[in-house]
Amino acid sequence: MSKQGGIKDVAVGRSDTYRLKPEDLHIKPDLNNRVRNFDPKDPEDIALAQSIAEVGVKQNLTVFWEDGKAFISDGHRRHGAIMHAINVLKAEIKSVPAQTEDRYASEADRVFSQIVRNSGKPLAPIEQARVFKRLIDLGWTEKDIAAKSGLNREWVIQLLELQSAPEAVTSLVKEGKVAATLAISTLRKNQGDGSKAAKQLNKAVETATEQGKTRATAKHMGEKKPSLREQLHALFTAAEIREGKESGKYGVILDPDQYALLRTLIGL
């Protein structure tokens, strides 16, 4: 059965895209669901579910056809919001817009697309790290990932180091209590000893909390504040660099936290 023929068999209706019943959308283990999950405690995710409950799904999910089923390759967070809207908010969502990916897409293509095709909430550093690890497992090198994503190779290596750290460290980054760069630098100063790094980071979080701060920084670890040059270097290293092949110009992509830091560093 061809991909197009297969999806037609379960499609509820069609215009420019397919319409699939929510129950006909499947999650494939070890693809995107371990990287980007719908979080019922995240206000942004709840807002997304409420919007879907009120006005429906406005952005297509991307699926691929395998073993007679439609598996999601892009849109796992939206799918989680859809199911929350149905199961918790009691929304009557009969079908969801979906488009099929390129027929020749490989598993590595699907994993990599989580970086370049993410059209919803941007991937956090710890989520990027999981994508990078999956690509490494599929035979990619740090150089491959950096070249195709436009990210600095050193940043790719640092995130791979972060994802291999104990949960006691990665959970602090995931919860926003410490920045990925602080966790990475602490791991490196402790020569990869996750237990020591976790103790130092947790102590810094306690210090920050006592001072009324929600996120620990280098100063909360009793360290000398990095120079402006060092902070700008770290910011540039973590940024995504994109080359305009036609214009010959380069673009620097920053997430909201990085942009806010840049404005602070240059006095805006």
Coordinates of C-alpha atoms in Angstrom, one line a residue:
M1 CA 0.0 0.0 0.0
S2 CA 1.4 3.4 -0.9
K3 CA 1.7 6.2 1.6
Q4 CA -0.9 8.3 -0.2
G5 CA -3.2 5.4 -0.7
G6 CA -2.8 4.3 2.9
I7 CA -3.6 7.7 4.4
K8 CA -6.7 8.1 2.2
D9 CA -8.2 5.0 3.8
V10 CA -8.4 6.6 7.2
A11 CA -8.9 10.2 6.1
V12 CA -12.3 11.7 7.2
G13 CA -12.2 14.4 4.6
R14 CA -9.9 16.4 2.4
S15 CA -9.4 19.9 1.0
D16 CA -5.8 21.1 0.6
T17 CA -4.8 18.8 3.4
Y18 CA -6.0 15.5 4.8
R19 CA -8.4 15.4 7.8
L20 CA -7.6 12.7 10.2
K21 CA -9.5 11.5 13.3
P22 CA -7.4 12.2 16.5
E23 CA -7.5 8.5 17.3
D24 CA -5.8 7.8 14.0
L25 CA -2.8 9.8 14.8
H26 CA 0.0 7.7 16.4
I27 CA 3.2 8.4 18.3
K28 CA 6.3 6.4 17.4
P29 CA 8.5 5.6 20.3
D30 CA 12.0 7.3 20.4
L31 CA 11.1 9.9 17.8
N32 CA 9.9 13.3 18.9
N33 CA 7.7 12.5 21.9
R34 CA 10.8 12.2 24.3
V35 CA 12.0 15.6 23.1
R36 CA 8.9 17.8 23.0
N37 CA 5.9 16.8 25.2
F38 CA 2.8 18.6 26.0
D39 CA 3.1 19.8 29.6
P40 CA -0.2 20.3 31.5
K41 CA 1.7 22.4 34.0
D42 CA 3.0 24.8 31.3
P43 CA 0.8 27.9 30.9
E44 CA 1.8 28.2 27.2
D45 CA 0.8 24.6 26.6
I46 CA -2.5 25.0 28.4
A47 CA -3.2 28.2 26.4
L48 CA -2.6 26.2 23.2
A49 CA -5.0 23.5 24.3
Q50 CA -7.7 26.1 25.2
S51 CA -7.2 27.8 21.8
I52 CA -7.6 24.4 20.0
A53 CA -10.7 23.7 22.1
E54 CA -12.2 27.0 21.0
V55 CA -11.2 27.5 17.4
G56 CA -9.8 24.1 16.4
V57 CA -6.3 23.1 15.0
K58 CA -5.1 25.8 12.6
Q59 CA -1.7 24.4 11.7
N60 CA -1.2 21.1 10.0
L61 CA 0.5 18.2 11.8
T62 CA 3.0 16.3 9.6
V63 CA 2.7 12.6 9.4
F64 CA 4.4 9.6 7.7
W65 CA 2.7 6.3 6.8
E66 CA 4.1 3.1 8.3
D67 CA 2.6 -0.3 9.0
G68 CA -0.8 0.9 8.0
K69 CA -0.8 3.8 10.5
A70 CA -0.2 7.6 10.4
F71 CA 2.7 8.5 12.7
I72 CA 3.4 12.1 13.7
S73 CA 6.8 13.5 12.7
D74 CA 6.1 17.1 13.4
G75 CA 3.4 18.4 15.8
H76 CA 3.7 16.3 19.0
R77 CA 3.1 19.2 21.3
R78 CA 0.0 20.2 19.2
H79 CA -1.2 16.5 19.4
G80 CA -0.8 16.6 23.2
A81 CA -2.8 19.8 23.3
I82 CA -5.5 18.3 21.1
M83 CA -5.8 15.3 23.4
H84 CA -5.9 17.6 26.4
A85 CA -8.6 19.6 24.8
I86 CA -10.6 16.5 24.1
N87 CA -10.1 14.6 27.4
V88 CA -9.9 17.4 29.9
L89 CA -11.6 20.4 28.3
K90 CA -14.3 18.1 26.7
A91 CA -13.9 19.7 23.2
E92 CA -15.6 17.9 20.4
I93 CA -12.7 17.7 17.9
K94 CA -13.7 15.2 15.1
S95 CA -10.7 15.6 12.8
V96 CA -7.3 17.3 12.6
P97 CA -5.5 18.7 9.5
A98 CA -2.5 16.7 8.5
Q99 CA 0.0 16.7 5.7
T100 CA 2.4 13.9 4.7
E101 CA 6.1 14.4 4.7
D102 CA 8.4 13.8 1.7
R103 CA 8.0 10.2 0.6
Y104 CA 11.8 9.6 0.7
A105 CA 12.3 11.0 4.2
S106 CA 14.4 8.8 6.5
E107 CA 14.4 8.5 10.2
A108 CA 17.4 10.8 10.5
D109 CA 15.5 13.4 8.4
R110 CA 12.6 13.2 10.8
V111 CA 14.8 13.6 13.8
F112 CA 16.7 16.5 12.2
S113 CA 13.5 18.3 11.2
Q114 CA 12.7 18.8 14.8
I115 CA 15.5 21.4 14.8
V116 CA 14.9 23.2 11.5
R117 CA 11.1 22.7 11.1
N118 CA 10.0 23.4 14.6
S119 CA 7.2 26.0 14.0
G120 CA 5.7 26.1 17.4
K121 CA 7.4 26.6 20.7
P122 CA 11.2 26.7 20.1
L123 CA 13.2 23.8 21.4
A124 CA 15.0 24.5 24.7
P125 CA 18.7 23.6 24.9
I126 CA 18.0 20.3 26.8
E127 CA 15.5 19.4 24.1
Q128 CA 18.0 20.2 21.3
A129 CA 20.5 18.0 23.2
R130 CA 18.2 15.0 23.0
V131 CA 17.8 15.6 19.3
F132 CA 21.6 15.7 18.8
K133 CA 22.1 12.5 20.8
R134 CA 19.5 10.7 18.6
L135 CA 21.3 11.9 15.5
I136 CA 24.6 10.7 16.8
D137 CA 23.0 7.3 17.4
L138 CA 21.9 7.3 13.8
G139 CA 25.5 7.8 12.6
W140 CA 25.8 11.6 12.3
T141 CA 28.9 13.5 13.6
E142 CA 29.0 16.7 15.6
K143 CA 30.3 18.3 12.4
D144 CA 27.3 17.0 10.4
I145 CA 24.8 18.4 12.9
A146 CA 26.6 21.8 13.1
A147 CA 26.8 22.2 9.3
K148 CA 23.2 21.2 8.6
S149 CA 21.7 23.2 11.5
G150 CA 23.8 26.3 11.3
L151 CA 24.8 25.9 14.9
N152 CA 28.3 26.3 16.2
R153 CA 30.1 22.9 16.5
E154 CA 31.3 23.7 20.0
W155 CA 27.8 24.4 21.1
V156 CA 26.7 21.0 19.7
I157 CA 29.4 19.3 21.6
Q158 CA 28.5 21.1 24.8
L159 CA 24.8 20.1 24.5
L160 CA 25.8 16.5 23.9
E161 CA 27.8 16.7 27.1
L162 CA 24.8 18.1 28.9
Q163 CA 22.4 15.4 27.8
S164 CA 24.7 12.8 29.2
A165 CA 24.8 14.4 32.6
P166 CA 22.8 12.9 35.5
E167 CA 19.1 13.8 35.9
A168 CA 20.0 15.9 38.9
V169 CA 21.7 18.3 36.5
T170 CA 19.5 18.2 33.4
S171 CA 16.3 18.6 35.5
L172 CA 17.6 22.0 36.8
V173 CA 18.1 23.1 33.2
K174 CA 14.7 21.8 32.1
E175 CA 13.0 23.5 35.0
G176 CA 14.7 26.8 34.2
K177 CA 16.5 27.0 37.5
V178 CA 19.9 27.2 35.8
A179 CA 20.9 28.1 32.3
A180 CA 22.3 25.4 30.0
T181 CA 25.6 27.3 29.7
L182 CA 26.0 27.4 33.5
A183 CA 25.3 23.7 33.8
I184 CA 27.8 22.9 31.0
S185 CA 30.6 25.1 32.5
T186 CA 30.0 23.5 35.9
L187 CA 30.2 20.0 34.5
R188 CA 33.5 20.9 32.7
K189 CA 35.0 22.5 35.8
N190 CA 34.3 19.2 37.6
Q191 CA 35.7 17.2 34.7
G192 CA 32.3 15.7 33.9
D193 CA 31.6 14.6 37.5
G194 CA 27.8 15.0 37.5
S195 CA 27.4 14.4 41.2
K196 CA 29.7 17.3 42.2
A197 CA 28.2 19.5 39.5
A198 CA 24.7 18.8 40.8
K199 CA 25.6 19.7 44.4
Q200 CA 27.2 23.0 43.3
L201 CA 24.3 23.9 41.1
N202 CA 21.7 23.0 43.7
K203 CA 23.6 25.1 46.3
A204 CA 23.6 28.0 43.8
V205 CA 19.8 27.6 43.3
E206 CA 19.3 27.8 47.1
T207 CA 21.4 30.9 47.2
A208 CA 19.4 32.5 44.3
T209 CA 16.1 31.6 46.0
E210 CA 17.2 33.2 49.3
Q211 CA 17.8 36.4 47.3
G212 CA 14.4 36.2 45.6
K213 CA 15.7 35.0 42.2
T214 CA 14.1 32.2 40.2
R215 CA 17.3 31.3 38.3
A216 CA 20.8 30.8 39.6
T217 CA 23.7 32.5 37.8
A218 CA 27.5 32.4 38.1
K219 CA 27.4 34.9 40.9
H220 CA 25.3 32.6 43.0
M221 CA 28.0 30.0 42.8
G222 CA 30.5 32.4 44.3
E223 CA 32.3 32.8 41.0
K224 CA 33.6 36.0 39.4
K225 CA 31.2 37.4 36.9
P226 CA 32.3 36.7 33.3
S227 CA 33.6 39.7 31.4
L228 CA 31.5 41.3 28.7
R229 CA 33.7 39.6 26.1
E230 CA 33.3 36.2 27.7
Q231 CA 29.5 36.6 27.9
L232 CA 29.2 37.8 24.3
H233 CA 31.4 34.9 23.2
A234 CA 29.2 32.4 25.1
L235 CA 26.1 34.0 23.6
F236 CA 27.5 33.8 20.0
T237 CA 28.6 30.2 20.5
A238 CA 25.1 29.2 21.6
A239 CA 23.3 31.1 18.8
E240 CA 22.1 29.6 15.5
I241 CA 23.9 31.0 12.5
R242 CA 22.2 30.9 9.1
E243 CA 23.8 31.7 5.8
G244 CA 21.8 33.4 3.1
K245 CA 23.1 31.6 0.0
E246 CA 21.6 34.1 -2.4
S247 CA 22.4 37.3 -0.4
G248 CA 25.7 36.2 0.9
K249 CA 24.8 37.5 4.3
Y250 CA 24.6 35.7 7.7
G251 CA 21.7 35.8 10.1
V252 CA 22.1 35.2 13.9
I253 CA 19.0 33.4 15.4
L254 CA 18.5 34.0 19.2
D255 CA 15.8 32.5 21.4
P256 CA 13.9 34.9 23.7
D257 CA 16.3 34.4 26.6
Q258 CA 19.3 34.9 24.5
Y259 CA 17.9 38.1 22.9
A260 CA 17.0 39.5 26.3
L261 CA 20.6 38.8 27.5
L262 CA 22.0 40.5 24.4
R263 CA 20.0 43.6 25.0
T264 CA 21.2 43.7 28.6
L265 CA 24.8 43.3 27.6
I266 CA 24.7 46.1 25.1
G267 CA 22.8 48.4 27.4
L268 CA 19.3 48.4 25.8

